[in-house]
PDB file of C-alpha atoms and ligand atoms in Angstrom:
ATOM      1  CA  MET A  28      85.990 -56.624 -22.468  1.00 59.00           C
ATOM      2  CA  VAL A  29      82.750 -54.608 -22.477  1.00 66.00           C
ATOM      3  CA  ASN A  30      80.716 -55.320 -19.373  1.00 81.00           C
ATOM      4  CA  LEU A  31      76.940 -55.399 -19.160  1.00 85.00           C
ATOM      5  CA  ARG A  32      76.667 -52.011 -17.441  1.00 86.00           C
ATOM      6  CA  THR A  33      78.599 -50.255 -20.209  1.00 86.00           C
ATOM      7  CA  MET A  34      76.389 -51.898 -22.842  1.00 84.00           C
ATOM      8  CA  LEU A  35      73.244 -50.754 -21.047  1.00 84.00           C
ATOM      9  CA  GLU A  36      74.578 -47.179 -20.788  1.00 81.00           C
ATOM     10  CA  SER A  37      75.313 -47.192 -24.548  1.00 81.00           C
ATOM     11  CA  LEU A  38      71.818 -48.431 -25.327  1.00 82.00           C
ATOM     12  CA  LYS A  39      70.317 -45.714 -23.124  1.00 82.00           C
ATOM     13  CA  GLY A  40      72.193 -43.187 -25.258  1.00 79.00           C
ATOM     14  CA  PHE A  41      70.062 -44.212 -28.260  1.00 79.00           C
ATOM     15  CA  LEU A  42      66.881 -43.354 -26.381  1.00 82.00           C
ATOM     16  CA  LYS A  43      68.123 -40.168 -24.663  1.00 81.00           C
ATOM     17  CA  PRO A  44      71.308 -38.656 -26.216  1.00 79.00           C
ATOM     18  CA  SER A  45      73.906 -37.409 -23.710  1.00 79.00           C
ATOM     19  CA  THR A  46      75.116 -34.631 -26.022  1.00 84.00           C
ATOM     20  CA  VAL A  47      73.273 -31.603 -27.463  1.00 84.00           C
ATOM     21  CA  PRO A  48      72.309 -31.574 -31.158  1.00 85.00           C
ATOM     22  CA  TYR A  49      74.152 -28.290 -31.933  1.00 86.00           C
ATOM     23  CA  PRO A  50      74.508 -26.974 -34.697  1.00 85.00           C
ATOM     24  CA  TYR A  51      71.274 -28.619 -35.903  1.00 88.00           C
ATOM     25  CA  LYS A  52      69.372 -27.033 -33.025  1.00 87.00           C
ATOM     26  CA  GLU A  53      70.194 -23.675 -31.447  1.00 85.00           C
ATOM     27  CA  ILE A  54      71.120 -23.784 -27.778  1.00 89.00           C
ATOM     28  CA  PRO A  55      69.954 -20.820 -25.688  1.00 90.00           C
ATOM     29  CA  PRO A  56      72.960 -19.173 -24.001  1.00 92.00           C
ATOM     30  CA  ALA A  57      73.180 -18.887 -20.218  1.00 92.00           C
ATOM     31  CA  GLU A  58      71.925 -15.811 -18.394  1.00 91.00           C
ATOM     32  CA  GLY A  59      74.488 -12.973 -18.658  1.00 91.00           C
ATOM     33  CA  TYR A  60      76.234 -14.584 -21.651  1.00 95.00           C
ATOM     34  CA  ARG A  61      78.469 -12.092 -23.500  1.00 96.00           C
ATOM     35  CA  GLY A  62      77.927 -12.483 -27.225  1.00 97.00           C
ATOM     36  CA  LYS A  63      78.331 -10.288 -30.317  1.00 96.00           C
ATOM     37  CA  PRO A  64      78.490  -6.554 -29.556  1.00 98.00           C
ATOM     38  CA  LEU A  65      75.813  -4.721 -31.562  1.00 97.00           C
ATOM     39  CA  TYR A  66      75.116  -1.020 -32.135  1.00 98.00           C
ATOM     40  CA  ASP A  67      71.878   0.645 -31.210  1.00 98.00           C
ATOM     41  CA  ARG A  68      71.163   2.384 -34.472  1.00 97.00           C
ATOM     42  CA  ASP A  69      69.126   5.158 -32.861  1.00 98.00           C
ATOM     43  CA  LYS A  70      71.403   5.944 -29.932  1.00 98.00           C
ATOM     44  CA  CYS A  71      74.944   5.882 -31.349  1.00 98.00           C
ATOM     45  CA  ILE A  72      76.341   9.369 -32.019  1.00 98.00           C
ATOM     46  CA  GLY A  73      79.580   8.118 -33.591  1.00 98.00           C
ATOM     47  CA  CYS A  74      81.955   9.585 -30.986  1.00 97.00           C
ATOM     48  CA  GLY A  75      84.349   6.641 -31.341  1.00 97.00           C
ATOM     49  CA  ALA A  76      84.967   6.201 -27.589  1.00 98.00           C
ATOM     50  CA  CYS A  77      84.232   2.464 -27.860  1.00 98.00           C
ATOM     51  CA  SER A  78      86.970   2.014 -30.468  1.00 98.00           C
ATOM     52  CA  GLN A  79      89.505   3.799 -28.242  1.00 98.00           C
ATOM     53  CA  VAL A  80      89.043   1.345 -25.379  1.00 98.00           C
ATOM     54  CA  CYS A  81      88.703  -1.895 -27.334  1.00 98.00           C
ATOM     55  CA  PRO A  82      91.738  -4.014 -26.365  1.00 98.00           C
ATOM     56  CA  ALA A  83      91.305  -6.295 -29.386  1.00 98.00           C
ATOM     57  CA  LYS A  84      91.065  -3.421 -31.894  1.00 97.00           C
ATOM     58  CA  ALA A  85      87.817  -4.983 -33.057  1.00 98.00           C
ATOM     59  CA  ILE A  86      86.086  -1.615 -33.549  1.00 98.00           C
ATOM     60  CA  THR A  87      87.055   0.656 -36.424  1.00 98.00           C
ATOM     61  CA  VAL A  88      85.885   4.215 -37.100  1.00 98.00           C
ATOM     62  CA  VAL A  89      86.653   5.567 -40.566  1.00 98.00           C
ATOM     63  CA  ASP A  90      85.472   8.782 -42.221  1.00 98.00           C
ATOM     64  CA  GLN A  91      84.657   8.320 -45.907  1.00 97.00           C
ATOM     65  CA  GLY A  92      83.556  11.558 -47.599  1.00 96.00           C
ATOM     66  CA  SER A  93      80.490  12.784 -45.742  1.00 98.00           C
ATOM     67  CA  THR A  94      79.984   9.508 -43.864  1.00 98.00           C
ATOM     68  CA  ARG A  95      81.486   8.034 -40.689  1.00 98.00           C
ATOM     69  CA  VAL A  96      81.603   4.257 -40.874  1.00 98.00           C
ATOM     70  CA  LEU A  97      81.712   2.325 -37.600  1.00 98.00           C
ATOM     71  CA  ARG A  98      82.364  -1.394 -37.575  1.00 98.00           C
ATOM     72  CA  VAL A  99      82.616  -4.074 -34.892  1.00 97.00           C
ATOM     73  CA  TRP A 100      84.424  -7.107 -36.256  1.00 96.00           C
ATOM     74  CA  HIS A 101      83.034 -10.053 -34.366  1.00 96.00           C
ATOM     75  CA  GLY A 102      85.884 -12.360 -35.357  1.00 94.00           C
ATOM     76  CA  HIS A 103      88.377 -10.066 -33.569  1.00 96.00           C
ATOM     77  CA  CYS A 104      86.207  -9.398 -30.520  1.00 97.00           C
ATOM     78  CA  ALA A 105      87.312 -10.748 -27.127  1.00 97.00           C
ATOM     79  CA  PHE A 106      83.789 -10.241 -25.667  1.00 97.00           C
ATOM     80  CA  CYS A 107      85.252  -8.309 -22.730  1.00 98.00           C
ATOM     81  CA  GLY A 108      82.422  -5.745 -22.638  1.00 98.00           C
ATOM     82  CA  ARG A 109      84.630  -2.642 -22.345  1.00 98.00           C
ATOM     83  CA  CYS A 110      82.851  -0.982 -25.273  1.00 98.00           C
ATOM     84  CA  GLU A 111      79.502  -1.418 -23.519  1.00 98.00           C
ATOM     85  CA  ASP A 112      80.887  -0.118 -20.213  1.00 98.00           C
ATOM     86  CA  THR A 113      82.480   2.913 -21.872  1.00 98.00           C
ATOM     87  CA  CYS A 114      79.715   4.137 -24.165  1.00 98.00           C
ATOM     88  CA  PRO A 115      78.044   7.108 -22.427  1.00 97.00           C
ATOM     89  CA  TRP A 116      74.825   6.597 -24.388  1.00 97.00           C
ATOM     90  CA  GLU A 117      74.292   2.841 -23.999  1.00 98.00           C
ATOM     91  CA  ALA A 118      74.613   2.605 -27.757  1.00 98.00           C
ATOM     92  CA  ILE A 119      76.624  -0.618 -27.982  1.00 98.00           C
ATOM     93  CA  LYS A 120      75.669  -3.759 -26.106  1.00 98.00           C
ATOM     94  CA  LEU A 121      76.868  -7.312 -25.966  1.00 97.00           C
ATOM     95  CA  SER A 122      74.003  -9.384 -27.280  1.00 96.00           C
ATOM     96  CA  ARG A 123      73.304 -13.048 -26.578  1.00 95.00           C
ATOM     97  CA  GLU A 124      74.151 -13.976 -30.164  1.00 94.00           C
ATOM     98  CA  TYR A 125      77.083 -16.393 -30.217  1.00 92.00           C
ATOM     99  CA  VAL A 126      77.273 -17.738 -33.777  1.00 90.00           C
ATOM    100  CA  ILE A 127      80.157 -15.925 -35.466  1.00 89.00           C
ATOM    101  CA  VAL A 128      81.004 -18.511 -38.093  1.00 89.00           C
ATOM    102  CA  THR A 129      79.980 -17.349 -41.559  1.00 90.00           C
ATOM    103  CA  TYR A 130      81.005 -17.499 -45.215  1.00 92.00           C
ATOM    104  CA  ASN A 131      79.721 -13.952 -45.732  1.00 91.00           C
ATOM    105  CA  LYS A 132      82.124 -11.169 -44.676  1.00 87.00           C
ATOM    106  CA  GLU A 133      79.251  -8.734 -44.131  1.00 87.00           C
ATOM    107  CA  GLU A 134      77.742 -11.033 -41.534  1.00 91.00           C
ATOM    108  CA  ALA A 135      81.026 -11.037 -39.580  1.00 94.00           C
ATOM    109  CA  GLU A 136      80.579  -7.411 -38.528  1.00 96.00           C
ATOM    110  CA  ASP A 137      78.040  -4.928 -37.293  1.00 97.00           C
ATOM    111  CA  LYS A 138      78.308  -1.834 -39.453  1.00 97.00           C
ATOM    112  CA  LEU A 139      76.796   1.577 -38.825  1.00 98.00           C
ATOM    113  CA  GLU A 140      76.979   4.626 -41.083  1.00 98.00           C
ATOM    114  CA  LEU A 141      76.437   8.134 -39.742  1.00 98.00           C
ATOM    115  CA  GLU A 142      76.299  11.481 -41.530  1.00 98.00           C
ATOM    116  CA  LEU A 143      79.227  13.841 -40.971  1.00 98.00           C
ATOM    117  CA  ALA A 144      78.787  17.581 -40.402  1.00 98.00           C
ATOM    118  CA  ALA A 145      80.767  20.050 -42.541  1.00 98.00           C
ATOM    119  CA  CYS A 146      82.502  23.041 -40.941  1.00 98.00           C
ATOM    120  CA  ALA A 147      80.434  26.204 -41.477  1.00 97.00           C
ATOM    121  CA  SER A 148      83.604  28.079 -42.422  1.00 97.00           C
ATOM    122  CA  CYS A 149      85.991  25.836 -44.398  1.00 97.00           C
ATOM    123  CA  GLY A 150      83.565  23.046 -45.321  1.00 97.00           C
ATOM    124  CA  SER A 151      85.711  20.178 -44.040  1.00 97.00           C
ATOM    125  CA  TYR A 152      83.950  17.277 -42.328  1.00 98.00           C
ATOM    126  CA  PHE A 153      84.927  17.086 -38.686  1.00 97.00           C
ATOM    127  CA  THR A 154      82.321  15.283 -36.573  1.00 97.00           C
ATOM    128  CA  THR A 155      78.954  13.599 -36.895  1.00 98.00           C
ATOM    129  CA  SER A 156      75.754  15.632 -37.108  1.00 98.00           C
ATOM    130  CA  ARG A 157      74.418  13.490 -34.268  1.00 98.00           C
ATOM    131  CA  GLN A 158      77.304  14.431 -32.015  1.00 97.00           C
ATOM    132  CA  LEU A 159      76.667  18.144 -32.603  1.00 97.00           C
ATOM    133  CA  ALA A 160      72.952  17.662 -31.935  1.00 97.00           C
ATOM    134  CA  LYS A 161      73.773  15.790 -28.703  1.00 97.00           C
ATOM    135  CA  ILE A 162      76.040  18.617 -27.489  1.00 96.00           C
ATOM    136  CA  VAL A 163      73.248  21.146 -28.100  1.00 96.00           C
ATOM    137  CA  GLU A 164      70.754  18.897 -26.327  1.00 96.00           C
ATOM    138  CA  LEU A 165      73.036  18.678 -23.268  1.00 96.00           C
ATOM    139  CA  VAL A 166      73.622  22.418 -22.882  1.00 95.00           C
ATOM    140  CA  GLU A 167      70.263  23.726 -24.097  1.00 94.00           C
ATOM    141  CA  GLU A 168      68.754  24.032 -20.637  1.00 94.00           C
ATOM    142  CA  SER A 169      71.631  25.982 -19.091  1.00 93.00           C
ATOM    143  CA  ILE A 170      71.895  28.289 -22.132  1.00 94.00           C
ATOM    144  CA  ASN A 171      68.193  29.091 -21.907  1.00 92.00           C
ATOM    145  CA  LYS A 172      68.439  29.592 -18.127  1.00 92.00           C
ATOM    146  CA  ARG A 173      71.152  32.193 -18.592  1.00 90.00           C
ATOM    147  CA  GLY A 174      69.241  33.947 -21.376  1.00 89.00           C
ATOM    148  CA  ALA A 175      71.984  33.339 -23.969  1.00 90.00           C
ATOM    149  CA  SER A 176      71.225  32.451 -27.576  1.00 93.00           C
ATOM    150  CA  LEU A 177      71.104  28.796 -28.594  1.00 94.00           C
ATOM    151  CA  GLU A 178      71.535  29.826 -32.222  1.00 94.00           C
ATOM    152  CA  GLU A 179      74.750  31.648 -31.379  1.00 95.00           C
ATOM    153  CA  TYR A 180      76.006  28.527 -29.626  1.00 95.00           C
ATOM    154  CA  ARG A 181      75.064  26.386 -32.627  1.00 96.00           C
ATOM    155  CA  LYS A 182      77.114  28.696 -34.860  1.00 95.00           C
ATOM    156  CA  LEU A 183      80.133  28.394 -32.571  1.00 96.00           C
ATOM    157  CA  ILE A 184      80.135  24.616 -32.516  1.00 96.00           C
ATOM    158  CA  SER A 185      79.515  24.335 -36.252  1.00 97.00           C
ATOM    159  CA  LEU A 186      83.186  25.259 -36.818  1.00 97.00           C
ATOM    160  CA  CYS A 187      85.894  22.611 -37.067  1.00 97.00           C
ATOM    161  CA  PRO A 188      88.730  22.755 -34.454  1.00 96.00           C
ATOM    162  CA  PRO A 189      91.210  24.700 -36.678  1.00 97.00           C
ATOM    163  CA  CYS A 190      88.545  27.283 -37.636  1.00 98.00           C
ATOM    164  CA  ARG A 191      87.473  27.564 -33.988  1.00 96.00           C
ATOM    165  CA  SER A 192      90.973  28.613 -32.997  1.00 96.00           C
ATOM    166  CA  ARG A 193      91.088  31.571 -35.428  1.00 96.00           C
ATOM    167  CA  PRO A 194      91.149  34.998 -33.685  1.00 97.00           C
ATOM    168  CA  GLU A 195      87.684  36.101 -34.909  1.00 96.00           C
ATOM    169  CA  ALA A 196      86.087  32.797 -33.817  1.00 96.00           C
ATOM    170  CA  LEU A 197      87.818  32.991 -30.440  1.00 96.00           C
ATOM    171  CA  LYS A 198      86.481  36.534 -30.020  1.00 96.00           C
ATOM    172  CA  GLU A 199      82.917  35.331 -30.690  1.00 94.00           C
ATOM    173  CA  ALA A 200      83.376  32.410 -28.279  1.00 95.00           C
ATOM    174  CA  PHE A 201      84.672  34.784 -25.593  1.00 94.00           C
ATOM    175  CA  LYS A 202      81.654  37.125 -26.053  1.00 93.00           C
ATOM    176  CA  PHE A 203      79.338  34.125 -25.690  1.00 93.00           C
ATOM    177  CA  MET A 204      81.116  32.976 -22.513  1.00 91.00           C
ATOM    178  CA  LEU A 205      80.640  36.431 -21.016  1.00 92.00           C
ATOM    179  CA  LYS A 206      76.879  36.196 -21.708  1.00 87.00           C
ATOM    180  CA  MET A 207      76.839  32.816 -19.995  1.00 88.00           C
ATOM    181  CA  GLY A 208      78.514  34.370 -16.947  1.00 81.00           C
TER     182      GLY A 208
HETATM  183  S1  SF4 B 329      78.638   3.101 -29.551  1.00 74.23           S
HETATM  184 FE1  SF4 B 329      78.758   4.698 -27.997  1.00 74.23          FE
HETATM  185  S2  SF4 B 329      80.955   5.028 -27.661  1.00 74.23           S
HETATM  186 FE2  SF4 B 329      80.723   3.906 -29.608  1.00 74.23          FE
HETATM  187  S3  SF4 B 329      80.658   5.495 -31.176  1.00 74.23           S
HETATM  188 FE3  SF4 B 329      78.544   5.032 -30.629  1.00 74.23          FE
HETATM  189  S4  SF4 B 329      78.042   6.559 -29.036  1.00 74.23           S
HETATM  190 FE4  SF4 B 329      80.266   6.520 -29.186  1.00 74.23          FE
HETATM  191  S1  SF4 B 330      83.575  -6.593 -26.281  1.00 74.23           S
HETATM  192 FE1  SF4 B 330      85.706  -5.966 -25.890  1.00 74.23          FE
HETATM  193  S2  SF4 B 330      86.880  -6.824 -27.585  1.00 74.23           S
HETATM  194 FE2  SF4 B 330      84.710  -6.892 -28.196  1.00 74.23          FE
HETATM  195  S3  SF4 B 330      84.376  -5.000 -29.338  1.00 74.23           S
HETATM  196 FE3  SF4 B 330      83.828  -4.582 -27.198  1.00 74.23          FE
HETATM  197  S4  SF4 B 330      85.714  -3.743 -26.270  1.00 74.23           S
HETATM  198 FE4  SF4 B 330      86.296  -4.767 -28.186  1.00 74.23          FE
END
């Protein structure tokens, strides 16, 4: 039998609901909530380190012609944050977005396309243009300090790994190293 106290509690529920009105109203997540990982479109250089450490295999890196396509599949993500911890450039972060239910496949991922660089010798695509630019940016100061040529260095790194290991390329790399001391 329903007692008076229970009836009063039920009536109070009409005036002030005990549950939240989600999904009709968005609920702000708690501080530090780990939601969808998203790329920073300006910072990512397409190195793929985040995909190597993802335990859920939620990040894919695929080269298609002259483009590298990076994807984070939110439906596969375990929201562990390893991608964010690993990225050296703070280019992927767990956002506070938590709604991953969608009828649209494109909304279930964060996709980023980056231009690939072609080898100056054989023409095969081997890394992103951004990654090459980042390498130059990192060593520029020490190359200038030692009076070596940045252009020469650019030429050396514009070769793909197989072309870099050819005798004539190795000779050029060795000469450059000598200049760098
Ligand atoms: S998000 Fe970071 S680790 Fe992942 S590909 Fe971009 S730069 Fe590399
Ligand atoms: S948060 Fe974890 S599971 Fe999700 S994409 Fe990053 S590394 Fe993978």
